[in-house]
JSON list of C-alpha atoms in Angstrom, two decimals:
[
{"chain": "A", "resi": 33, "resn": "MET", "atom": "CA", "xyz": [65.93, -186.58, -193.27]},
{"chain": "A", "resi": 34, "resn": "THR", "atom": "CA", "xyz": [65.38, -184.23, -190.36]},
{"chain": "A", "resi": 35, "resn": "THR", "atom": "CA", "xyz": [67.32, -184.87, -187.16]},
{"chain": "A", "resi": 36, "resn": "SER", "atom": "CA", "xyz": [65.91, -184.39, -183.70]},
{"chain": "A", "resi": 37, "resn": "ASP", "atom": "CA", "xyz": [67.60, -184.28, -180.31]},
{"chain": "A", "resi": 38, "resn": "LEU", "atom": "CA", "xyz": [64.36, -185.59, -178.85]},
{"chain": "A", "resi": 39, "resn": "PHE", "atom": "CA", "xyz": [63.98, -188.63, -181.08]},
{"chain": "A", "resi": 40, "resn": "ARG", "atom": "CA", "xyz": [67.31, -189.51, -182.65]},
{"chain": "A", "resi": 41, "resn": "GLY", "atom": "CA", "xyz": [69.91, -190.92, -180.29]},
{"chain": "A", "resi": 42, "resn": "GLY", "atom": "CA", "xyz": [67.63, -191.26, -177.25]},
{"chain": "A", "resi": 43, "resn": "ARG", "atom": "CA", "xyz": [65.72, -194.19, -175.81]},
{"chain": "A", "resi": 44, "resn": "LEU", "atom": "CA", "xyz": [62.62, -194.61, -177.91]},
{"chain": "A", "resi": 45, "resn": "LEU", "atom": "CA", "xyz": [59.49, -196.62, -177.18]},
{"chain": "A", "resi": 46, "resn": "VAL", "atom": "CA", "xyz": [57.47, -197.84, -180.18]},
{"chain": "A", "resi": 47, "resn": "VAL", "atom": "CA", "xyz": [53.88, -198.72, -179.21]},
{"chain": "A", "resi": 48, "resn": "ALA", "atom": "CA", "xyz": [51.10, -200.67, -180.94]},
{"chain": "A", "resi": 49, "resn": "PHE", "atom": "CA", "xyz": [47.91, -202.35, -179.76]},
{"chain": "A", "resi": 50, "resn": "GLU", "atom": "CA", "xyz": [45.74, -204.96, -181.38]},
{"chain": "A", "resi": 51, "resn": "GLY", "atom": "CA", "xyz": [42.08, -203.97, -181.73]},
{"chain": "A", "resi": 52, "resn": "TRP", "atom": "CA", "xyz": [40.39, -200.69, -182.62]},
{"chain": "A", "resi": 53, "resn": "ASN", "atom": "CA", "xyz": [43.70, -198.94, -183.37]},
{"chain": "A", "resi": 54, "resn": "ASP", "atom": "CA", "xyz": [44.98, -201.70, -185.66]},
{"chain": "A", "resi": 55, "resn": "ALA", "atom": "CA", "xyz": [43.17, -201.90, -189.01]},
{"chain": "A", "resi": 56, "resn": "GLY", "atom": "CA", "xyz": [44.61, -204.65, -191.17]},
{"chain": "A", "resi": 57, "resn": "GLU", "atom": "CA", "xyz": [46.87, -205.63, -188.25]},
{"chain": "A", "resi": 58, "resn": "ALA", "atom": "CA", "xyz": [49.24, -203.05, -189.69]},
{"chain": "A", "resi": 59, "resn": "ALA", "atom": "CA", "xyz": [50.47, -201.42, -186.46]},
{"chain": "A", "resi": 60, "resn": "SER", "atom": "CA", "xyz": [50.85, -204.61, -184.45]},
{"chain": "A", "resi": 61, "resn": "GLY", "atom": "CA", "xyz": [52.46, -206.24, -187.50]},
{"chain": "A", "resi": 62, "resn": "ALA", "atom": "CA", "xyz": [55.04, -203.47, -187.65]},
{"chain": "A", "resi": 63, "resn": "VAL", "atom": "CA", "xyz": [56.00, -203.89, -183.99]},
{"chain": "A", "resi": 64, "resn": "ARG", "atom": "CA", "xyz": [56.11, -207.68, -184.33]},
{"chain": "A", "resi": 65, "resn": "SER", "atom": "CA", "xyz": [58.45, -207.26, -187.30]},
{"chain": "A", "resi": 66, "resn": "LEU", "atom": "CA", "xyz": [60.68, -205.02, -185.21]},
{"chain": "A", "resi": 67, "resn": "LYS", "atom": "CA", "xyz": [60.62, -207.54, -182.35]},
{"chain": "A", "resi": 68, "resn": "GLN", "atom": "CA", "xyz": [61.96, -210.20, -184.74]},
{"chain": "A", "resi": 69, "resn": "VAL", "atom": "CA", "xyz": [64.98, -208.19, -185.82]},
{"chain": "A", "resi": 70, "resn": "LEU", "atom": "CA", "xyz": [65.87, -206.09, -182.76]},
{"chain": "A", "resi": 71, "resn": "ASP", "atom": "CA", "xyz": [67.92, -207.24, -179.76]},
{"chain": "A", "resi": 72, "resn": "VAL", "atom": "CA", "xyz": [64.96, -207.16, -177.38]},
{"chain": "A", "resi": 73, "resn": "MET", "atom": "CA", "xyz": [63.46, -209.39, -174.73]},
{"chain": "A", "resi": 74, "resn": "PRO", "atom": "CA", "xyz": [60.45, -209.05, -172.39]},
{"chain": "A", "resi": 75, "resn": "ILE", "atom": "CA", "xyz": [61.32, -206.85, -169.41]},
{"chain": "A", "resi": 76, "resn": "ALA", "atom": "CA", "xyz": [57.87, -206.05, -167.97]},
{"chain": "A", "resi": 77, "resn": "ASP", "atom": "CA", "xyz": [54.25, -207.20, -168.24]},
{"chain": "A", "resi": 78, "resn": "ILE", "atom": "CA", "xyz": [51.03, -205.46, -167.26]},
{"chain": "A", "resi": 79, "resn": "ASP", "atom": "CA", "xyz": [48.70, -207.70, -165.23]},
{"chain": "A", "resi": 80, "resn": "PRO", "atom": "CA", "xyz": [45.60, -208.20, -167.41]},
{"chain": "A", "resi": 81, "resn": "GLU", "atom": "CA", "xyz": [43.16, -208.88, -164.56]},
{"chain": "A", "resi": 82, "resn": "ASP", "atom": "CA", "xyz": [42.16, -205.25, -163.96]},
{"chain": "A", "resi": 83, "resn": "TYR", "atom": "CA", "xyz": [42.12, -204.09, -167.58]},
{"chain": "A", "resi": 84, "resn": "TYR", "atom": "CA", "xyz": [40.38, -206.70, -169.74]},
{"chain": "A", "resi": 85, "resn": "ASP", "atom": "CA", "xyz": [36.86, -208.01, -170.18]},
{"chain": "A", "resi": 86, "resn": "PHE", "atom": "CA", "xyz": [37.66, -211.64, -170.83]},
{"chain": "A", "resi": 87, "resn": "GLN", "atom": "CA", "xyz": [34.33, -212.16, -172.59]},
{"chain": "A", "resi": 88, "resn": "LEU", "atom": "CA", "xyz": [35.47, -209.65, -175.21]},
{"chain": "A", "resi": 89, "resn": "ASN", "atom": "CA", "xyz": [39.15, -210.65, -175.25]},
{"chain": "A", "resi": 90, "resn": "ARG", "atom": "CA", "xyz": [39.05, -214.31, -174.33]},
{"chain": "A", "resi": 91, "resn": "PRO", "atom": "CA", "xyz": [42.13, -216.22, -173.15]},
{"chain": "A", "resi": 92, "resn": "MET", "atom": "CA", "xyz": [43.46, -218.78, -175.59]},
{"chain": "A", "resi": 93, "resn": "ILE", "atom": "CA", "xyz": [44.45, -222.37, -174.84]},
{"chain": "A", "resi": 94, "resn": "GLU", "atom": "CA", "xyz": [47.65, -223.55, -176.50]},
{"chain": "A", "resi": 95, "resn": "LEU", "atom": "CA", "xyz": [50.33, -226.22, -176.31]},
{"chain": "A", "resi": 96, "resn": "ASP", "atom": "CA", "xyz": [53.80, -225.26, -175.11]},
{"chain": "A", "resi": 97, "resn": "GLU", "atom": "CA", "xyz": [57.07, -226.70, -176.46]},
{"chain": "A", "resi": 98, "resn": "GLU", "atom": "CA", "xyz": [56.75, -229.71, -174.15]},
{"chain": "A", "resi": 99, "resn": "GLY", "atom": "CA", "xyz": [53.20, -230.46, -175.26]},
{"chain": "A", "resi": 100, "resn": "ASN", "atom": "CA", "xyz": [51.53, -229.15, -172.12]},
{"chain": "A", "resi": 101, "resn": "ARG", "atom": "CA", "xyz": [48.29, -227.20, -172.40]},
{"chain": "A", "resi": 102, "resn": "ARG", "atom": "CA", "xyz": [48.41, -223.68, -171.02]},
{"chain": "A", "resi": 103, "resn": "LEU", "atom": "CA", "xyz": [46.30, -220.54, -171.00]},
{"chain": "A", "resi": 104, "resn": "GLN", "atom": "CA", "xyz": [47.49, -217.48, -172.89]},
{"chain": "A", "resi": 105, "resn": "TRP", "atom": "CA", "xyz": [45.84, -214.37, -171.46]},
{"chain": "A", "resi": 106, "resn": "PRO", "atom": "CA", "xyz": [45.42, -211.07, -173.31]},
{"chain": "A", "resi": 107, "resn": "SER", "atom": "CA", "xyz": [48.24, -208.89, -172.11]},
{"chain": "A", "resi": 108, "resn": "VAL", "atom": "CA", "xyz": [50.67, -206.07, -172.81]},
{"chain": "A", "resi": 109, "resn": "THR", "atom": "CA", "xyz": [54.43, -206.60, -172.76]},
{"chain": "A", "resi": 110, "resn": "LEU", "atom": "CA", "xyz": [57.31, -204.15, -172.71]},
{"chain": "A", "resi": 111, "resn": "PHE", "atom": "CA", "xyz": [60.37, -205.36, -174.63]},
{"chain": "A", "resi": 112, "resn": "GLY", "atom": "CA", "xyz": [63.82, -203.87, -174.11]},
{"chain": "A", "resi": 113, "resn": "PRO", "atom": "CA", "xyz": [67.37, -204.36, -175.43]},
{"chain": "A", "resi": 114, "resn": "VAL", "atom": "CA", "xyz": [68.86, -206.19, -172.44]},
{"chain": "A", "resi": 115, "resn": "GLY", "atom": "CA", "xyz": [69.91, -209.73, -171.58]},
{"chain": "A", "resi": 116, "resn": "ASP", "atom": "CA", "xyz": [69.84, -211.61, -168.31]},
{"chain": "A", "resi": 117, "resn": "ASP", "atom": "CA", "xyz": [73.15, -209.98, -167.32]},
{"chain": "A", "resi": 118, "resn": "GLY", "atom": "CA", "xyz": [71.86, -206.50, -168.07]},
{"chain": "A", "resi": 119, "resn": "MET", "atom": "CA", "xyz": [73.94, -206.27, -171.25]},
{"chain": "A", "resi": 120, "resn": "PRO", "atom": "CA", "xyz": [72.70, -206.17, -174.86]},
{"chain": "A", "resi": 121, "resn": "ARG", "atom": "CA", "xyz": [72.25, -209.74, -176.01]},
{"chain": "A", "resi": 122, "resn": "GLU", "atom": "CA", "xyz": [73.12, -211.24, -179.37]},
{"chain": "A", "resi": 123, "resn": "ARG", "atom": "CA", "xyz": [70.47, -210.88, -182.02]},
{"chain": "A", "resi": 124, "resn": "PRO", "atom": "CA", "xyz": [68.57, -214.16, -182.31]},
{"chain": "A", "resi": 125, "resn": "SER", "atom": "CA", "xyz": [68.53, -215.99, -185.61]},
{"chain": "A", "resi": 126, "resn": "THR", "atom": "CA", "xyz": [65.37, -215.28, -187.57]},
{"chain": "A", "resi": 127, "resn": "ASP", "atom": "CA", "xyz": [63.78, -216.14, -190.87]},
{"chain": "A", "resi": 128, "resn": "SER", "atom": "CA", "xyz": [62.36, -212.63, -191.17]},
{"chain": "A", "resi": 129, "resn": "PRO", "atom": "CA", "xyz": [63.04, -210.94, -194.52]},
{"chain": "A", "resi": 130, "resn": "LEU", "atom": "CA", "xyz": [63.68, -207.71, -192.59]},
{"chain": "A", "resi": 131, "resn": "ASP", "atom": "CA", "xyz": [66.93, -206.57, -191.01]},
{"chain": "A", "resi": 132, "resn": "VAL", "atom": "CA", "xyz": [67.86, -203.52, -189.01]},
{"chain": "A", "resi": 133, "resn": "SER", "atom": "CA", "xyz": [70.99, -201.40, -188.82]},
{"chain": "A", "resi": 134, "resn": "GLY", "atom": "CA", "xyz": [72.02, -198.00, -187.54]},
{"chain": "A", "resi": 135, "resn": "ASP", "atom": "CA", "xyz": [73.66, -196.48, -184.49]},
{"chain": "A", "resi": 136, "resn": "ASN", "atom": "CA", "xyz": [70.46, -196.32, -182.44]},
{"chain": "A", "resi": 137, "resn": "HIS", "atom": "CA", "xyz": [68.87, -199.75, -182.88]},
{"chain": "A", "resi": 138, "resn": "GLU", "atom": "CA", "xyz": [70.01, -200.87, -179.41]},
{"chain": "A", "resi": 139, "resn": "ASN", "atom": "CA", "xyz": [68.06, -197.99, -177.85]},
{"chain": "A", "resi": 140, "resn": "ILE", "atom": "CA", "xyz": [64.63, -198.97, -179.19]},
{"chain": "A", "resi": 141, "resn": "TYR", "atom": "CA", "xyz": [62.03, -200.41, -176.82]},
{"chain": "A", "resi": 142, "resn": "LEU", "atom": "CA", "xyz": [58.71, -201.95, -177.85]},
{"chain": "A", "resi": 143, "resn": "LEU", "atom": "CA", "xyz": [55.29, -202.10, -176.21]},
{"chain": "A", "resi": 144, "resn": "LEU", "atom": "CA", "xyz": [52.88, -204.58, -177.77]},
{"chain": "A", "resi": 145, "resn": "GLY", "atom": "CA", "xyz": [49.57, -206.05, -176.66]},
{"chain": "A", "resi": 146, "resn": "THR", "atom": "CA", "xyz": [45.80, -206.02, -176.84]},
{"chain": "A", "resi": 147, "resn": "GLU", "atom": "CA", "xyz": [43.88, -202.80, -176.33]},
{"chain": "A", "resi": 148, "resn": "PRO", "atom": "CA", "xyz": [42.46, -202.92, -172.78]},
{"chain": "A", "resi": 149, "resn": "SER", "atom": "CA", "xyz": [38.71, -202.98, -172.18]},
{"chain": "A", "resi": 150, "resn": "ARG", "atom": "CA", "xyz": [38.58, -200.77, -169.07]},
{"chain": "A", "resi": 151, "resn": "GLY", "atom": "CA", "xyz": [40.64, -198.79, -166.58]},
{"chain": "A", "resi": 152, "resn": "TRP", "atom": "CA", "xyz": [42.29, -196.75, -169.32]},
{"chain": "A", "resi": 153, "resn": "LYS", "atom": "CA", "xyz": [43.50, -193.94, -167.04]},
{"chain": "A", "resi": 154, "resn": "THR", "atom": "CA", "xyz": [45.17, -196.37, -164.64]},
{"chain": "A", "resi": 155, "resn": "PHE", "atom": "CA", "xyz": [46.49, -198.45, -167.54]},
{"chain": "A", "resi": 156, "resn": "ALA", "atom": "CA", "xyz": [48.06, -195.38, -169.17]},
{"chain": "A", "resi": 157, "resn": "SER", "atom": "CA", "xyz": [49.57, -194.33, -165.85]},
{"chain": "A", "resi": 158, "resn": "GLU", "atom": "CA", "xyz": [51.11, -197.77, -165.35]},
{"chain": "A", "resi": 159, "resn": "THR", "atom": "CA", "xyz": [52.44, -197.74, -168.92]},
{"chain": "A", "resi": 160, "resn": "ILE", "atom": "CA", "xyz": [54.08, -194.35, -168.42]},
{"chain": "A", "resi": 161, "resn": "ASP", "atom": "CA", "xyz": [55.58, -195.48, -165.11]},
{"chain": "A", "resi": 162, "resn": "GLN", "atom": "CA", "xyz": [57.25, -198.34, -166.98]},
{"chain": "A", "resi": 163, "resn": "ALA", "atom": "CA", "xyz": [58.52, -195.92, -169.63]},
{"chain": "A", "resi": 164, "resn": "LEU", "atom": "CA", "xyz": [59.97, -193.61, -166.97]},
{"chain": "A", "resi": 165, "resn": "ALA", "atom": "CA", "xyz": [61.62, -196.56, -165.22]},
{"chain": "A", "resi": 166, "resn": "ALA", "atom": "CA", "xyz": [63.30, -197.47, -168.53]},
{"chain": "A", "resi": 167, "resn": "ASP", "atom": "CA", "xyz": [64.45, -193.84, -169.05]},
{"chain": "A", "resi": 168, "resn": "ILE", "atom": "CA", "xyz": [62.44, -193.53, -172.27]},
{"chain": "A", "resi": 169, "resn": "THR", "atom": "CA", "xyz": [63.00, -190.13, -173.90]},
{"chain": "A", "resi": 170, "resn": "GLY", "atom": "CA", "xyz": [60.41, -190.34, -176.68]},
{"chain": "A", "resi": 171, "resn": "ILE", "atom": "CA", "xyz": [57.38, -192.43, -177.63]},
{"chain": "A", "resi": 172, "resn": "ILE", "atom": "CA", "xyz": [56.20, -193.29, -181.14]},
{"chain": "A", "resi": 173, "resn": "LEU", "atom": "CA", "xyz": [52.64, -194.60, -181.33]},
{"chain": "A", "resi": 174, "resn": "LEU", "atom": "CA", "xyz": [51.66, -196.68, -184.35]},
{"chain": "A", "resi": 175, "resn": "GLY", "atom": "CA", "xyz": [48.06, -197.01, -185.50]},
{"chain": "A", "resi": 176, "resn": "ALA", "atom": "CA", "xyz": [46.06, -197.91, -188.58]},
{"chain": "A", "resi": 177, "resn": "LEU", "atom": "CA", "xyz": [42.56, -196.86, -189.57]},
{"chain": "A", "resi": 178, "resn": "LEU", "atom": "CA", "xyz": [40.08, -197.87, -192.24]},
{"chain": "A", "resi": 179, "resn": "ALA", "atom": "CA", "xyz": [39.76, -195.19, -194.89]},
{"chain": "A", "resi": 180, "resn": "ASP", "atom": "CA", "xyz": [38.16, -194.60, -198.27]},
{"chain": "A", "resi": 181, "resn": "VAL", "atom": "CA", "xyz": [41.39, -195.21, -200.18]},
{"chain": "A", "resi": 182, "resn": "PRO", "atom": "CA", "xyz": [42.16, -197.66, -203.02]},
{"chain": "A", "resi": 183, "resn": "HIS", "atom": "CA", "xyz": [44.56, -200.55, -202.61]},
{"chain": "A", "resi": 184, "resn": "THR", "atom": "CA", "xyz": [46.22, -199.63, -205.90]},
{"chain": "A", "resi": 185, "resn": "ARG", "atom": "CA", "xyz": [47.77, -196.46, -204.44]},
{"chain": "A", "resi": 186, "resn": "PRO", "atom": "CA", "xyz": [50.66, -196.19, -201.96]},
{"chain": "A", "resi": 187, "resn": "ILE", "atom": "CA", "xyz": [49.52, -196.40, -198.34]},
{"chain": "A", "resi": 188, "resn": "ALA", "atom": "CA", "xyz": [49.37, -192.92, -196.79]},
{"chain": "A", "resi": 189, "resn": "VAL", "atom": "CA", "xyz": [50.87, -192.52, -193.31]},
{"chain": "A", "resi": 190, "resn": "HIS", "atom": "CA", "xyz": [49.96, -189.40, -191.35]},
{"chain": "A", "resi": 191, "resn": "ALA", "atom": "CA", "xyz": [52.47, -188.23, -188.75]},
{"chain": "A", "resi": 192, "resn": "SER", "atom": "CA", "xyz": [51.56, -185.77, -186.01]},
{"chain": "A", "resi": 193, "resn": "SER", "atom": "CA", "xyz": [52.63, -184.62, -182.57]},
{"chain": "A", "resi": 194, "resn": "GLU", "atom": "CA", "xyz": [51.12, -182.61, -179.74]},
{"chain": "A", "resi": 195, "resn": "ASN", "atom": "CA", "xyz": [54.59, -181.47, -178.71]},
{"chain": "A", "resi": 196, "resn": "PRO", "atom": "CA", "xyz": [55.52, -178.12, -180.32]},
{"chain": "A", "resi": 197, "resn": "ASP", "atom": "CA", "xyz": [59.27, -178.76, -180.10]},
{"chain": "A", "resi": 198, "resn": "VAL", "atom": "CA", "xyz": [58.90, -182.09, -181.88]},
{"chain": "A", "resi": 199, "resn": "ARG", "atom": "CA", "xyz": [56.71, -180.52, -184.56]},
{"chain": "A", "resi": 200, "resn": "ASP", "atom": "CA", "xyz": [59.36, -177.87, -185.19]},
{"chain": "A", "resi": 201, "resn": "GLU", "atom": "CA", "xyz": [62.27, -180.30, -185.30]},
{"chain": "A", "resi": 202, "resn": "LEU", "atom": "CA", "xyz": [60.62, -182.99, -187.40]},
{"chain": "A", "resi": 203, "resn": "GLY", "atom": "CA", "xyz": [58.40, -180.81, -189.57]},
{"chain": "A", "resi": 204, "resn": "LEU", "atom": "CA", "xyz": [55.20, -182.48, -188.36]},
{"chain": "A", "resi": 205, "resn": "GLU", "atom": "CA", "xyz": [51.67, -181.20, -188.00]},
{"chain": "A", "resi": 206, "resn": "ARG", "atom": "CA", "xyz": [49.35, -181.12, -185.03]},
{"chain": "A", "resi": 207, "resn": "SER", "atom": "CA", "xyz": [46.37, -183.42, -185.46]},
{"chain": "A", "resi": 208, "resn": "THR", "atom": "CA", "xyz": [43.04, -181.70, -186.04]},
{"chain": "A", "resi": 209, "resn": "TYR", "atom": "CA", "xyz": [40.98, -184.87, -185.51]},
{"chain": "A", "resi": 210, "resn": "GLU", "atom": "CA", "xyz": [37.93, -184.68, -183.24]},
{"chain": "A", "resi": 211, "resn": "GLY", "atom": "CA", "xyz": [35.95, -187.77, -182.31]},
{"chain": "A", "resi": 212, "resn": "PRO", "atom": "CA", "xyz": [36.29, -191.17, -180.60]},
{"chain": "A", "resi": 213, "resn": "VAL", "atom": "CA", "xyz": [39.81, -192.26, -179.71]},
{"chain": "A", "resi": 214, "resn": "GLY", "atom": "CA", "xyz": [41.61, -195.43, -178.68]},
{"chain": "A", "resi": 215, "resn": "ILE", "atom": "CA", "xyz": [44.14, -196.23, -176.00]},
{"chain": "A", "resi": 216, "resn": "LEU", "atom": "CA", "xyz": [46.95, -194.71, -178.10]},
{"chain": "A", "resi": 217, "resn": "SER", "atom": "CA", "xyz": [45.54, -191.22, -177.62]},
{"chain": "A", "resi": 218, "resn": "VAL", "atom": "CA", "xyz": [45.17, -191.79, -173.87]},
{"chain": "A", "resi": 219, "resn": "ILE", "atom": "CA", "xyz": [48.79, -192.92, -173.58]},
{"chain": "A", "resi": 220, "resn": "ALA", "atom": "CA", "xyz": [49.97, -190.01, -175.71]},
{"chain": "A", "resi": 221, "resn": "SER", "atom": "CA", "xyz": [48.19, -187.54, -173.44]},
{"chain": "A", "resi": 222, "resn": "ALA", "atom": "CA", "xyz": [49.63, -189.17, -170.29]},
{"chain": "A", "resi": 223, "resn": "ALA", "atom": "CA", "xyz": [53.12, -189.20, -171.80]},
{"chain": "A", "resi": 224, "resn": "GLU", "atom": "CA", "xyz": [53.05, -185.52, -172.68]},
{"chain": "A", "resi": 225, "resn": "GLU", "atom": "CA", "xyz": [51.86, -184.69, -169.16]},
{"chain": "A", "resi": 226, "resn": "ALA", "atom": "CA", "xyz": [54.80, -186.70, -167.80]},
{"chain": "A", "resi": 227, "resn": "GLY", "atom": "CA", "xyz": [57.25, -184.80, -170.00]},
{"chain": "A", "resi": 228, "resn": "ILE", "atom": "CA", "xyz": [57.84, -187.55, -172.58]},
{"chain": "A", "resi": 229, "resn": "PRO", "atom": "CA", "xyz": [57.37, -186.20, -176.14]},
{"chain": "A", "resi": 230, "resn": "THR", "atom": "CA", "xyz": [55.32, -188.31, -178.54]},
{"chain": "A", "resi": 231, "resn": "VAL", "atom": "CA", "xyz": [54.78, -188.82, -182.26]},
{"chain": "A", "resi": 232, "resn": "SER", "atom": "CA", "xyz": [51.76, -190.62, -183.73]},
{"chain": "A", "resi": 233, "resn": "LEU", "atom": "CA", "xyz": [51.91, -192.49, -187.04]},
{"chain": "A", "resi": 234, "resn": "TRP", "atom": "CA", "xyz": [48.62, -193.63, -188.61]},
{"chain": "A", "resi": 235, "resn": "ALA", "atom": "CA", "xyz": [48.36, -195.69, -191.79]},
{"chain": "A", "resi": 236, "resn": "SER", "atom": "CA", "xyz": [45.23, -195.50, -193.97]},
{"chain": "A", "resi": 237, "resn": "VAL", "atom": "CA", "xyz": [44.03, -199.02, -194.86]},
{"chain": "A", "resi": 238, "resn": "PRO", "atom": "CA", "xyz": [41.43, -199.57, -197.64]},
{"chain": "A", "resi": 239, "resn": "HIS", "atom": "CA", "xyz": [38.12, -200.12, -195.87]},
{"chain": "A", "resi": 240, "resn": "TYR", "atom": "CA", "xyz": [37.08, -203.00, -198.13]},
{"chain": "A", "resi": 241, "resn": "VAL", "atom": "CA", "xyz": [40.01, -205.21, -197.02]},
{"chain": "A", "resi": 242, "resn": "HIS", "atom": "CA", "xyz": [39.47, -204.77, -193.29]},
{"chain": "A", "resi": 243, "resn": "ASN", "atom": "CA", "xyz": [39.15, -208.51, -192.62]},
{"chain": "A", "resi": 244, "resn": "ALA", "atom": "CA", "xyz": [42.62, -209.32, -193.98]},
{"chain": "A", "resi": 245, "resn": "PRO", "atom": "CA", "xyz": [46.11, -208.38, -192.74]},
{"chain": "A", "resi": 246, "resn": "SER", "atom": "CA", "xyz": [47.71, -205.56, -194.72]},
{"chain": "A", "resi": 247, "resn": "PRO", "atom": "CA", "xyz": [51.46, -206.15, -195.16]},
{"chain": "A", "resi": 248, "resn": "LYS", "atom": "CA", "xyz": [51.54, -203.10, -197.43]},
{"chain": "A", "resi": 249, "resn": "ALA", "atom": "CA", "xyz": [50.35, -200.88, -194.56]},
{"chain": "A", "resi": 250, "resn": "THR", "atom": "CA", "xyz": [52.80, -202.54, -192.17]},
{"chain": "A", "resi": 251, "resn": "LEU", "atom": "CA", "xyz": [55.70, -201.73, -194.51]},
{"chain": "A", "resi": 252, "resn": "ALA", "atom": "CA", "xyz": [54.43, -198.17, -194.94]},
{"chain": "A", "resi": 253, "resn": "LEU", "atom": "CA", "xyz": [54.58, -197.68, -191.15]},
{"chain": "A", "resi": 254, "resn": "LEU", "atom": "CA", "xyz": [58.08, -199.16, -191.00]},
{"chain": "A", "resi": 255, "resn": "ASP", "atom": "CA", "xyz": [59.24, -196.90, -193.84]},
{"chain": "A", "resi": 256, "resn": "ARG", "atom": "CA", "xyz": [57.89, -193.82, -192.04]},
{"chain": "A", "resi": 257, "resn": "LEU", "atom": "CA", "xyz": [59.41, -194.98, -188.77]},
{"chain": "A", "resi": 258, "resn": "GLU", "atom": "CA", "xyz": [62.86, -194.97, -190.39]},
{"chain": "A", "resi": 259, "resn": "GLU", "atom": "CA", "xyz": [62.53, -191.22, -190.85]},
{"chain": "A", "resi": 260, "resn": "LEU", "atom": "CA", "xyz": [62.05, -190.67, -187.11]},
{"chain": "A", "resi": 261, "resn": "VAL", "atom": "CA", "xyz": [64.64, -192.99, -185.58]},
{"chain": "A", "resi": 262, "resn": "ASP", "atom": "CA", "xyz": [68.28, -193.54, -186.42]},
{"chain": "A", "resi": 263, "resn": "VAL", "atom": "CA", "xyz": [67.82, -197.02, -187.88]},
{"chain": "A", "resi": 264, "resn": "VAL", "atom": "CA", "xyz": [67.39, -198.61, -191.28]},
{"chain": "A", "resi": 265, "resn": "ILE", "atom": "CA", "xyz": [64.78, -201.39, -191.35]}
]
């Protein structure tokens, strides 16, 4: 396993968005799994009003713990390893089959939400401002795409970085993809401009199972993530 001063031992932000970047719900599933086992709590939200078309991403009505009906709006939340007193809080009890260990698990932040519909430049700028406020030293972006691959083979995860120092230290490649991109690419570009190095992990999900969640792809992303951060999931 290759070590990196940029990614191992620093404050890391793991990012995933539901939508175009999230075939088989693999990327968002990976971050949700991390949220269940890490000592994290919501520390910031991005106001959805300026970034979402609510006819495309409609709010949901739900019942809270007291039986009251409330609206749940599409949103993006930053989770961090702090409690109300500013200290790391105890890990909540969970029925998740996953666990996490390692010297760096208290330095992992998470960003999870729905891909915005508009205002991507402003959205990316606001996201990076939150990362800078949290003293994030590296960002790992998780995505999943539909590909012409069989479900009988191991899920391939492609890792790349636009940062030459990160590529040298982690033995990664620079992406050669050209074509339409999602919000992950916009955030990666904004992060690099702000001096925060990034790594992108993309899982290849069989195209003929696109309507179903892909736990196999989620686990493949988590396995690859272990190689970049000082934790065991």
